[in-house]
Amino acid sequence: MDDFIANVPGNGMFLHSSFHRFTNQDILQLLKQEGLEVKEERGHRIFPVTDQAKDVLEALMRILRKQKVQIQTNRKVEEILVEEGRAIGVRCFFHGQEENYMADRVVLATGGKSYPVTGSTGDGYELAKKLGHTITKLQPSLIPLTANKTSLALCKQLQGLSLRNIAIQIKDTVKNKVIYEDFGEMLFTHWGVSGPVILSGSAHLLRYPKVQELLEQDKIKLYIDLKPALTEAKLEERILRDFEQEKNREFRNSLNGLLPNKMIEPMIELSGIDRNKKVNSITKIERKNLVKLFKNFEVTLKGFRPIEEAIITSGGIATKEINPKTMESKLIQGLYFAGEVIDVDAYTGGFNLQIAYSTGFVAGGYQNENN
């Protein structure tokens, strides 16, 4: 449980009760009862064995059908109906006609502002705000990062290239401080960088003091270690061996065994070594600089992509206005909240999904895991 809380930098302690009430094992058991088997992959991430997200959705839909839940779609909720300080239903519009749905409790689970194609447009914040709730600053989290003008040209050259088994560091170059480091996969894009390690890093970068100012001053750098399994000394030995095997080969043809094809030309340009130079003529200083380039491939970061492209939204309905044991509003009786609409967000790895499951379980009024 401590690991779960530690992976929720956005108000993790608020979720302590709901995480205990409905755990990661509980959701796995629920899916298993519906015939959906899962598997564990790198970083303890859990996926359906079919690798199809729709199979998880279908399992949840089967549960709803068994409970005879009525699902109404294409109805825009305009207002949460309140009477004498208590939520009693919602007012919707369907094909221009007003429809009211009365209820014992109203659960607001509209998501954040990320992925608007799913209908998650941020209107849940407005519904809560109209009832007096505070909405904290909304920011993108788990988001691709943009590069500055100089590095952007490099990223465009490498656009579409996915790197695996690399190590990264995101550094504040003013303080020479590592903001985030990780090992895994990343991707170059026409605006900068993306991929699992970058998305994780963005959540840390978002919370770093004076980050916008530092980004504007080109003081935040991404360093990519292309060969993390090798020390600089071991990498130099490897390069020397490659050079020895074909002494008369030109430098431009010498990196095929060390780099993906798309990266060779940019690496030659950055190394400053004459592309037509024979490898047996490359000096020790040039070789050592090449090694440093392999171990510290640099991209200067400029900012974050728009919130609509983020995996999750940081910020939302203030947790101080929600009862953490029930997810009920402290301002309006009978109004409950679940998921990303609340000011809680986590790092990548399934934690944001677990937040949705756990808070949804509690907001739904379940008393224990057996209900």
CSV table of C-alpha atoms in Angstrom, one decimal:
chain,number,residue,atom,x,y,z
A,1,MET,CA,0.0,0.0,0.0
A,2,ASP,CA,2.9,2.3,0.7
A,3,ASP,CA,4.1,1.8,-2.9
A,4,PHE,CA,0.7,2.8,-4.2
A,5,ILE,CA,0.7,6.0,-2.1
A,6,ALA,CA,4.3,6.8,-3.1
A,7,ASN,CA,3.3,6.6,-6.8
A,8,VAL,CA,0.6,9.2,-6.4
A,9,PRO,CA,2.4,12.5,-6.1
A,10,GLY,CA,-0.9,14.3,-6.5
A,11,ASN,CA,-2.5,14.0,-3.0
A,12,GLY,CA,-1.7,10.3,-2.5
A,13,MET,CA,-2.6,10.2,1.2
A,14,PHE,CA,-6.2,11.3,0.4
A,15,LEU,CA,-6.6,7.9,-1.3
A,16,HIS,CA,-5.4,5.8,1.6
A,17,SER,CA,-8.8,4.7,2.7
A,18,SER,CA,-10.2,3.9,-0.8
A,19,PHE,CA,-7.0,2.0,-1.8
A,20,HIS,CA,-7.6,-0.2,1.3
A,21,ARG,CA,-11.3,-0.7,0.6
A,22,PHE,CA,-10.7,-1.9,-3.0
A,23,THR,CA,-7.2,-3.0,-3.8
A,24,ASN,CA,-5.4,-4.0,-7.0
A,25,GLN,CA,-6.0,-7.6,-6.1
A,26,ASP,CA,-9.7,-6.9,-5.8
A,27,ILE,CA,-10.0,-5.6,-9.3
A,28,LEU,CA,-8.0,-8.6,-10.7
A,29,GLN,CA,-10.3,-11.0,-8.8
A,30,LEU,CA,-13.3,-9.2,-10.2
A,31,LEU,CA,-12.0,-9.5,-13.8
A,32,LYS,CA,-11.1,-13.2,-13.2
A,33,GLN,CA,-14.6,-13.9,-12.1
A,34,GLU,CA,-15.7,-12.7,-15.5
A,35,GLY,CA,-13.3,-15.0,-17.3
A,36,LEU,CA,-10.6,-12.5,-18.0
A,37,GLU,CA,-7.0,-13.7,-17.3
A,38,VAL,CA,-4.2,-11.3,-16.8
A,39,LYS,CA,-0.4,-11.3,-17.1
A,40,GLU,CA,2.4,-9.3,-15.4
A,41,GLU,CA,4.9,-7.5,-17.5
A,42,ARG,CA,7.9,-5.2,-16.9
A,43,GLY,CA,7.6,-2.9,-13.9
A,44,HIS,CA,4.8,-5.0,-12.4
A,45,ARG,CA,2.4,-3.7,-15.0
A,46,ILE,CA,-0.8,-5.9,-15.4
A,47,PHE,CA,-2.4,-6.5,-18.8
A,48,PRO,CA,-5.1,-8.9,-20.1
A,49,VAL,CA,-3.5,-12.0,-21.6
A,50,THR,CA,-5.2,-11.0,-24.9
A,51,ASP,CA,-3.5,-7.6,-25.0
A,52,GLN,CA,-6.9,-6.1,-25.8
A,53,ALA,CA,-8.2,-3.2,-23.7
A,54,LYS,CA,-11.7,-3.9,-25.0
A,55,ASP,CA,-11.7,-7.2,-23.2
A,56,VAL,CA,-11.4,-5.4,-19.9
A,57,LEU,CA,-14.2,-3.1,-21.0
A,58,GLU,CA,-16.4,-6.0,-22.0
A,59,ALA,CA,-15.8,-7.7,-18.7
A,60,LEU,CA,-17.0,-4.6,-16.8
A,61,MET,CA,-20.0,-4.3,-19.2
A,62,ARG,CA,-21.0,-7.9,-18.4
A,63,ILE,CA,-21.0,-7.0,-14.7
A,64,LEU,CA,-23.3,-4.1,-15.4
A,65,ARG,CA,-25.7,-6.2,-17.5
A,66,LYS,CA,-25.9,-8.8,-14.7
A,67,GLN,CA,-26.9,-6.1,-12.3
A,68,LYS,CA,-29.5,-4.8,-14.8
A,69,VAL,CA,-27.9,-1.4,-14.9
A,70,GLN,CA,-29.5,1.0,-17.3
A,71,ILE,CA,-27.0,2.9,-19.5
A,72,GLN,CA,-28.1,6.1,-21.2
A,73,THR,CA,-25.8,7.5,-23.8
A,74,ASN,CA,-25.6,10.7,-25.9
A,75,ARG,CA,-27.2,12.7,-23.1
A,76,LYS,CA,-25.3,15.8,-22.1
A,77,VAL,CA,-25.6,16.6,-18.4
A,78,GLU,CA,-26.3,20.3,-18.0
A,79,GLU,CA,-26.9,20.4,-14.3
A,80,ILE,CA,-26.7,18.4,-11.1
A,81,LEU,CA,-30.1,18.9,-9.4
A,82,VAL,CA,-29.9,20.0,-5.7
A,83,GLU,CA,-32.7,20.4,-3.2
A,84,GLU,CA,-32.2,21.6,0.4
A,85,GLY,CA,-28.4,21.0,0.1
A,86,ARG,CA,-28.7,17.5,-1.3
A,87,ALA,CA,-28.1,16.1,-4.8
A,88,ILE,CA,-31.3,14.5,-6.1
A,89,GLY,CA,-30.5,13.8,-9.8
A,90,VAL,CA,-29.3,15.3,-13.0
A,91,ARG,CA,-30.8,17.4,-15.8
A,92,CYS,CA,-29.9,16.2,-19.3
A,93,PHE,CA,-30.6,17.1,-22.9
A,94,PHE,CA,-31.3,14.5,-25.6
A,95,HIS,CA,-32.0,15.6,-29.1
A,96,GLY,CA,-32.9,19.0,-27.8
A,97,GLN,CA,-35.4,17.6,-25.3
A,98,GLU,CA,-34.8,18.1,-21.5
A,99,GLU,CA,-34.7,14.9,-19.4
A,100,ASN,CA,-34.4,14.7,-15.6
A,101,TYR,CA,-33.0,11.6,-13.9
A,102,MET,CA,-33.7,11.4,-10.2
A,103,ALA,CA,-31.4,9.4,-7.9
A,104,ASP,CA,-30.5,8.6,-4.3
A,105,ARG,CA,-26.9,9.6,-5.1
A,106,VAL,CA,-25.1,11.3,-7.9
A,107,VAL,CA,-21.5,10.1,-8.8
A,108,LEU,CA,-19.5,12.6,-10.9
A,109,ALA,CA,-16.9,10.5,-12.8
A,110,THR,CA,-16.4,12.5,-15.9
A,111,GLY,CA,-12.6,12.2,-16.1
A,112,GLY,CA,-10.2,15.1,-16.7
A,113,LYS,CA,-9.5,17.2,-19.8
A,114,SER,CA,-7.2,14.7,-21.4
A,115,TYR,CA,-8.4,12.5,-24.3
A,116,PRO,CA,-11.4,14.7,-25.3
A,117,VAL,CA,-12.2,12.2,-28.1
A,118,THR,CA,-13.6,10.0,-25.3
A,119,GLY,CA,-15.9,12.8,-24.1
A,120,SER,CA,-13.6,13.8,-21.3
A,121,THR,CA,-13.7,17.5,-22.0
A,122,GLY,CA,-13.5,18.9,-18.5
A,123,ASP,CA,-17.3,19.6,-18.2
A,124,GLY,CA,-17.3,17.7,-14.8
A,125,TYR,CA,-15.2,20.5,-13.3
A,126,GLU,CA,-17.8,23.1,-14.4
A,127,LEU,CA,-20.7,21.0,-12.9
A,128,ALA,CA,-18.8,20.8,-9.6
A,129,LYS,CA,-17.8,24.5,-9.7
A,130,LYS,CA,-21.5,25.6,-10.1
A,131,LEU,CA,-22.2,23.8,-6.8
A,132,GLY,CA,-19.4,25.7,-5.0
A,133,HIS,CA,-16.5,23.3,-5.3
A,134,THR,CA,-13.0,24.5,-5.8
A,135,ILE,CA,-11.1,23.4,-8.9
A,136,THR,CA,-7.3,23.4,-8.5
A,137,LYS,CA,-5.0,24.3,-11.4
A,138,LEU,CA,-5.4,21.9,-14.3
A,139,GLN,CA,-2.2,20.7,-16.0
A,140,PRO,CA,-1.2,17.9,-18.3
A,141,SER,CA,0.6,15.0,-16.7
A,142,LEU,CA,2.1,11.9,-18.4
A,143,ILE,CA,2.6,14.0,-21.4
A,144,PRO,CA,5.1,14.0,-24.3
A,145,LEU,CA,7.8,16.8,-24.1
A,146,THR,CA,8.7,19.3,-26.7
A,147,ALA,CA,12.3,20.2,-27.7
A,148,ASN,CA,13.8,23.7,-28.1
A,149,LYS,CA,14.6,25.0,-31.6
A,150,THR,CA,18.1,23.5,-31.9
A,151,SER,CA,17.1,20.0,-30.6
A,152,LEU,CA,13.9,20.1,-32.6
A,153,ALA,CA,15.8,19.8,-35.8
A,154,LEU,CA,17.5,16.7,-34.4
A,155,CYS,CA,14.2,15.2,-33.2
A,156,LYS,CA,12.7,15.7,-36.6
A,157,GLN,CA,15.6,13.8,-38.2
A,158,LEU,CA,14.9,10.9,-35.8
A,159,GLN,CA,11.1,11.2,-36.0
A,160,GLY,CA,9.5,7.8,-35.5
A,161,LEU,CA,12.6,6.1,-34.1
A,162,SER,CA,11.9,4.0,-31.0
A,163,LEU,CA,14.8,3.3,-28.6
A,164,ARG,CA,14.6,0.3,-26.3
A,165,ASN,CA,16.7,-0.5,-23.3
A,166,ILE,CA,18.1,3.0,-22.9
A,167,ALA,CA,18.6,5.0,-19.7
A,168,ILE,CA,17.6,8.6,-19.4
A,169,GLN,CA,18.2,11.5,-17.0
A,170,ILE,CA,16.2,14.8,-17.0
A,171,LYS,CA,18.4,17.4,-15.4
A,172,ASP,CA,18.2,21.0,-14.1
A,173,THR,CA,21.5,22.2,-15.6
A,174,VAL,CA,21.5,25.3,-13.4
A,175,LYS,CA,21.8,23.2,-10.2
A,176,ASN,CA,23.2,20.2,-12.0
A,177,LYS,CA,20.4,18.3,-10.4
A,178,VAL,CA,18.8,15.1,-11.7
A,179,ILE,CA,15.0,15.6,-11.7
A,180,TYR,CA,14.2,12.2,-13.0
A,181,GLU,CA,16.0,9.1,-14.2
A,182,ASP,CA,14.7,5.8,-15.7
A,183,PHE,CA,15.4,2.8,-17.9
A,184,GLY,CA,13.2,1.6,-20.7
A,185,GLU,CA,11.7,2.8,-24.0
A,186,MET,CA,11.3,6.2,-25.6
A,187,LEU,CA,10.3,7.7,-29.0
A,188,PHE,CA,11.4,10.6,-31.1
A,189,THR,CA,8.6,12.7,-32.6
A,190,HIS,CA,8.3,15.8,-34.9
A,191,TRP,CA,7.9,18.0,-31.8
A,192,GLY,CA,10.3,16.3,-29.4
A,193,VAL,CA,10.2,13.1,-27.4
A,194,SER,CA,7.6,10.6,-26.1
A,195,GLY,CA,7.4,7.0,-24.9
A,196,PRO,CA,7.1,5.4,-21.5
A,197,VAL,CA,10.2,6.8,-19.8
A,198,ILE,CA,9.4,10.3,-21.1
A,199,LEU,CA,5.8,10.2,-19.9
A,200,SER,CA,6.9,9.1,-16.5
A,201,GLY,CA,9.5,11.9,-16.4
A,202,SER,CA,6.9,14.5,-17.3
A,203,ALA,CA,5.0,13.9,-14.1
A,204,HIS,CA,8.1,14.6,-12.1
A,205,LEU,CA,9.1,17.6,-14.3
A,206,LEU,CA,5.6,19.1,-13.9
A,207,ARG,CA,6.2,19.4,-10.1
A,208,TYR,CA,9.7,20.7,-10.2
A,209,PRO,CA,10.2,24.3,-8.8
A,210,LYS,CA,10.2,27.1,-11.4
A,211,VAL,CA,10.1,24.5,-14.2
A,212,GLN,CA,8.5,26.9,-16.7
A,213,GLU,CA,11.1,29.5,-16.2
A,214,LEU,CA,13.9,26.9,-16.5
A,215,LEU,CA,12.3,25.5,-19.7
A,216,GLU,CA,12.1,28.9,-21.3
A,217,GLN,CA,15.8,29.5,-20.5
A,218,ASP,CA,16.8,26.1,-22.1
A,219,LYS,CA,18.1,24.9,-18.7
A,220,ILE,CA,16.3,21.6,-18.7
A,221,LYS,CA,18.1,18.8,-20.6
A,222,LEU,CA,17.3,15.2,-21.4
A,223,TYR,CA,20.4,13.0,-21.5
A,224,ILE,CA,20.0,9.6,-23.2
A,225,ASP,CA,22.4,6.8,-22.4
A,226,LEU,CA,22.3,4.7,-25.6
A,227,LYS,CA,24.4,1.9,-24.1
A,228,PRO,CA,23.5,1.7,-20.3
A,229,ALA,CA,24.9,-1.8,-20.0
A,230,LEU,CA,28.4,-0.6,-20.8
A,231,THR,CA,30.6,1.7,-18.9
A,232,GLU,CA,32.5,4.4,-20.9
A,233,ALA,CA,35.6,2.2,-20.7
A,234,LYS,CA,33.8,-0.9,-21.9
A,235,LEU,CA,32.1,1.0,-24.7
A,236,GLU,CA,35.4,2.4,-25.9
A,237,GLU,CA,36.8,-1.1,-26.0
A,238,ARG,CA,33.9,-2.2,-28.0
A,239,ILE,CA,34.3,0.7,-30.5
A,240,LEU,CA,38.0,-0.1,-30.7
A,241,ARG,CA,37.3,-3.7,-31.6
A,242,ASP,CA,34.9,-2.7,-34.3
A,243,PHE,CA,37.4,-0.2,-35.7
A,244,GLU,CA,40.2,-2.9,-35.6
A,245,GLN,CA,38.2,-5.4,-37.5
A,246,GLU,CA,37.9,-3.0,-40.5
A,247,LYS,CA,40.8,-0.6,-40.3
A,248,ASN,CA,40.3,0.9,-43.7
A,249,ARG,CA,36.5,1.4,-43.4
A,250,GLU,CA,35.2,5.0,-43.5
A,251,PHE,CA,33.7,6.3,-40.3
A,252,ARG,CA,30.3,6.7,-41.9
A,253,ASN,CA,30.1,2.9,-42.4
A,254,SER,CA,31.5,2.0,-39.0
A,255,LEU,CA,28.5,2.4,-36.6
A,256,ASN,CA,26.0,-0.1,-38.0
A,257,GLY,CA,26.7,-2.6,-35.2
A,258,LEU,CA,26.1,0.0,-32.5
A,259,LEU,CA,23.2,2.2,-33.7
A,260,PRO,CA,19.9,1.9,-35.5
A,261,ASN,CA,20.3,3.1,-39.1
A,262,LYS,CA,18.2,6.3,-38.6
A,263,MET,CA,20.6,7.4,-35.8
A,264,ILE,CA,23.9,7.0,-37.7
A,265,GLU,CA,23.8,10.2,-39.7
A,266,PRO,CA,22.8,12.5,-36.8
A,267,MET,CA,25.5,10.8,-34.6
A,268,ILE,CA,28.2,11.5,-37.3
A,269,GLU,CA,27.1,15.1,-37.5
A,270,LEU,CA,27.2,15.6,-33.7
A,271,SER,CA,30.6,13.8,-33.3
A,272,GLY,CA,32.3,16.3,-35.5
A,273,ILE,CA,34.4,13.5,-37.0
A,274,ASP,CA,34.9,13.7,-40.8
A,275,ARG,CA,32.4,11.1,-42.2
A,276,ASN,CA,34.9,10.0,-44.8
A,277,LYS,CA,37.8,9.6,-42.4
A,278,LYS,CA,39.2,6.1,-42.1
A,279,VAL,CA,38.5,4.6,-38.7
A,280,ASN,CA,42.2,3.8,-38.1
A,281,SER,CA,42.9,7.6,-38.4
A,282,ILE,CA,40.4,8.6,-35.7
A,283,THR,CA,42.2,10.1,-32.8
A,284,LYS,CA,41.9,9.1,-29.2
A,285,ILE,CA,40.2,12.4,-28.3
A,286,GLU,CA,37.7,12.0,-31.1
A,287,ARG,CA,37.0,8.4,-30.0
A,288,LYS,CA,36.4,9.5,-26.4
A,289,ASN,CA,34.1,12.3,-27.5
A,290,LEU,CA,32.2,9.7,-29.5
A,291,VAL,CA,31.8,7.5,-26.4
A,292,LYS,CA,30.5,10.5,-24.4
A,293,LEU,CA,28.0,11.2,-27.1
A,294,PHE,CA,26.7,7.6,-26.8
A,295,LYS,CA,26.5,7.9,-23.1
A,296,ASN,CA,25.0,11.4,-23.0
A,297,PHE,CA,22.9,12.0,-26.2
A,298,GLU,CA,21.5,15.4,-25.4
A,299,VAL,CA,18.1,17.0,-26.1
A,300,THR,CA,17.2,20.4,-24.7
A,301,LEU,CA,13.6,20.4,-23.5
A,302,LYS,CA,11.2,23.3,-24.1
A,303,GLY,CA,7.9,22.4,-22.6
A,304,PHE,CA,4.9,20.1,-22.5
A,305,ARG,CA,2.4,19.1,-25.3
A,306,PRO,CA,-1.2,20.4,-24.9
A,307,ILE,CA,-3.3,18.9,-22.1
A,308,GLU,CA,-5.6,17.3,-24.7
A,309,GLU,CA,-2.6,15.0,-25.6
A,310,ALA,CA,-1.9,14.1,-22.0
A,311,ILE,CA,-2.7,10.6,-20.6
A,312,ILE,CA,-4.0,12.2,-17.4
A,313,THR,CA,-4.9,15.6,-16.0
A,314,SER,CA,-3.2,16.9,-12.9
A,315,GLY,CA,-5.5,19.0,-10.7
A,316,GLY,CA,-9.3,18.9,-10.3
A,317,ILE,CA,-11.9,19.0,-7.5
A,318,ALA,CA,-10.1,20.0,-4.3
A,319,THR,CA,-9.6,17.0,-2.0
A,320,LYS,CA,-10.2,19.1,1.1
A,321,GLU,CA,-13.9,19.3,0.0
A,322,ILE,CA,-14.4,15.6,-0.3
A,323,ASN,CA,-14.7,13.0,2.5
A,324,PRO,CA,-11.8,10.5,1.8
A,325,LYS,CA,-13.7,7.6,3.4
A,326,THR,CA,-16.9,7.9,1.3
A,327,MET,CA,-15.9,10.2,-1.6
A,328,GLU,CA,-19.0,12.3,-0.7
A,329,SER,CA,-18.9,16.0,-1.2
A,330,LYS,CA,-18.5,18.0,2.0
A,331,LEU,CA,-20.6,20.7,0.5
A,332,ILE,CA,-23.5,18.8,-1.1
A,333,GLN,CA,-25.0,15.7,0.5
A,334,GLY,CA,-25.6,12.8,-1.9
A,335,LEU,CA,-22.9,14.0,-4.4
A,336,TYR,CA,-19.9,11.8,-4.8
A,337,PHE,CA,-16.8,11.9,-6.9
A,338,ALA,CA,-14.6,9.2,-8.5
A,339,GLY,CA,-11.5,9.0,-10.7
A,340,GLU,CA,-9.6,11.8,-12.5
A,341,VAL,CA,-12.1,14.5,-11.9
A,342,ILE,CA,-10.7,14.7,-8.3
A,343,ASP,CA,-7.4,16.5,-7.7
A,344,VAL,CA,-5.4,13.2,-7.6
A,345,ASP,CA,-2.9,11.9,-10.2
A,346,ALA,CA,-0.2,9.2,-10.3
A,347,TYR,CA,2.8,8.1,-12.2
A,348,THR,CA,2.4,5.7,-15.1
A,349,GLY,CA,2.1,2.0,-14.3
A,350,GLY,CA,-1.6,1.4,-13.8
A,351,PHE,CA,-1.9,3.6,-10.7
A,352,ASN,CA,-4.3,6.0,-12.3
A,353,LEU,CA,-6.6,3.2,-13.3
A,354,GLN,CA,-6.5,1.9,-9.7
A,355,ILE,CA,-7.5,5.3,-8.5
A,356,ALA,CA,-10.5,5.1,-10.7
A,357,TYR,CA,-11.5,1.6,-9.6
A,358,SER,CA,-10.9,2.3,-5.8
A,359,THR,CA,-12.7,5.7,-5.7
A,360,GLY,CA,-15.5,4.3,-7.9
A,361,PHE,CA,-16.0,1.4,-5.5
A,362,VAL,CA,-16.2,3.8,-2.5
A,363,ALA,CA,-18.3,6.4,-4.3
A,364,GLY,CA,-20.8,3.6,-5.3
A,365,GLY,CA,-21.5,3.0,-1.6
A,366,TYR,CA,-20.1,-0.5,-1.3
A,367,GLN,CA,-19.4,-1.5,2.3
A,368,ASN,CA,-16.7,-4.2,1.8
A,369,GLU,CA,-15.0,-6.2,-0.9
A,370,ASN,CA,-17.6,-8.9,-0.8
A,371,ASN,CA,-20.4,-6.6,-2.0
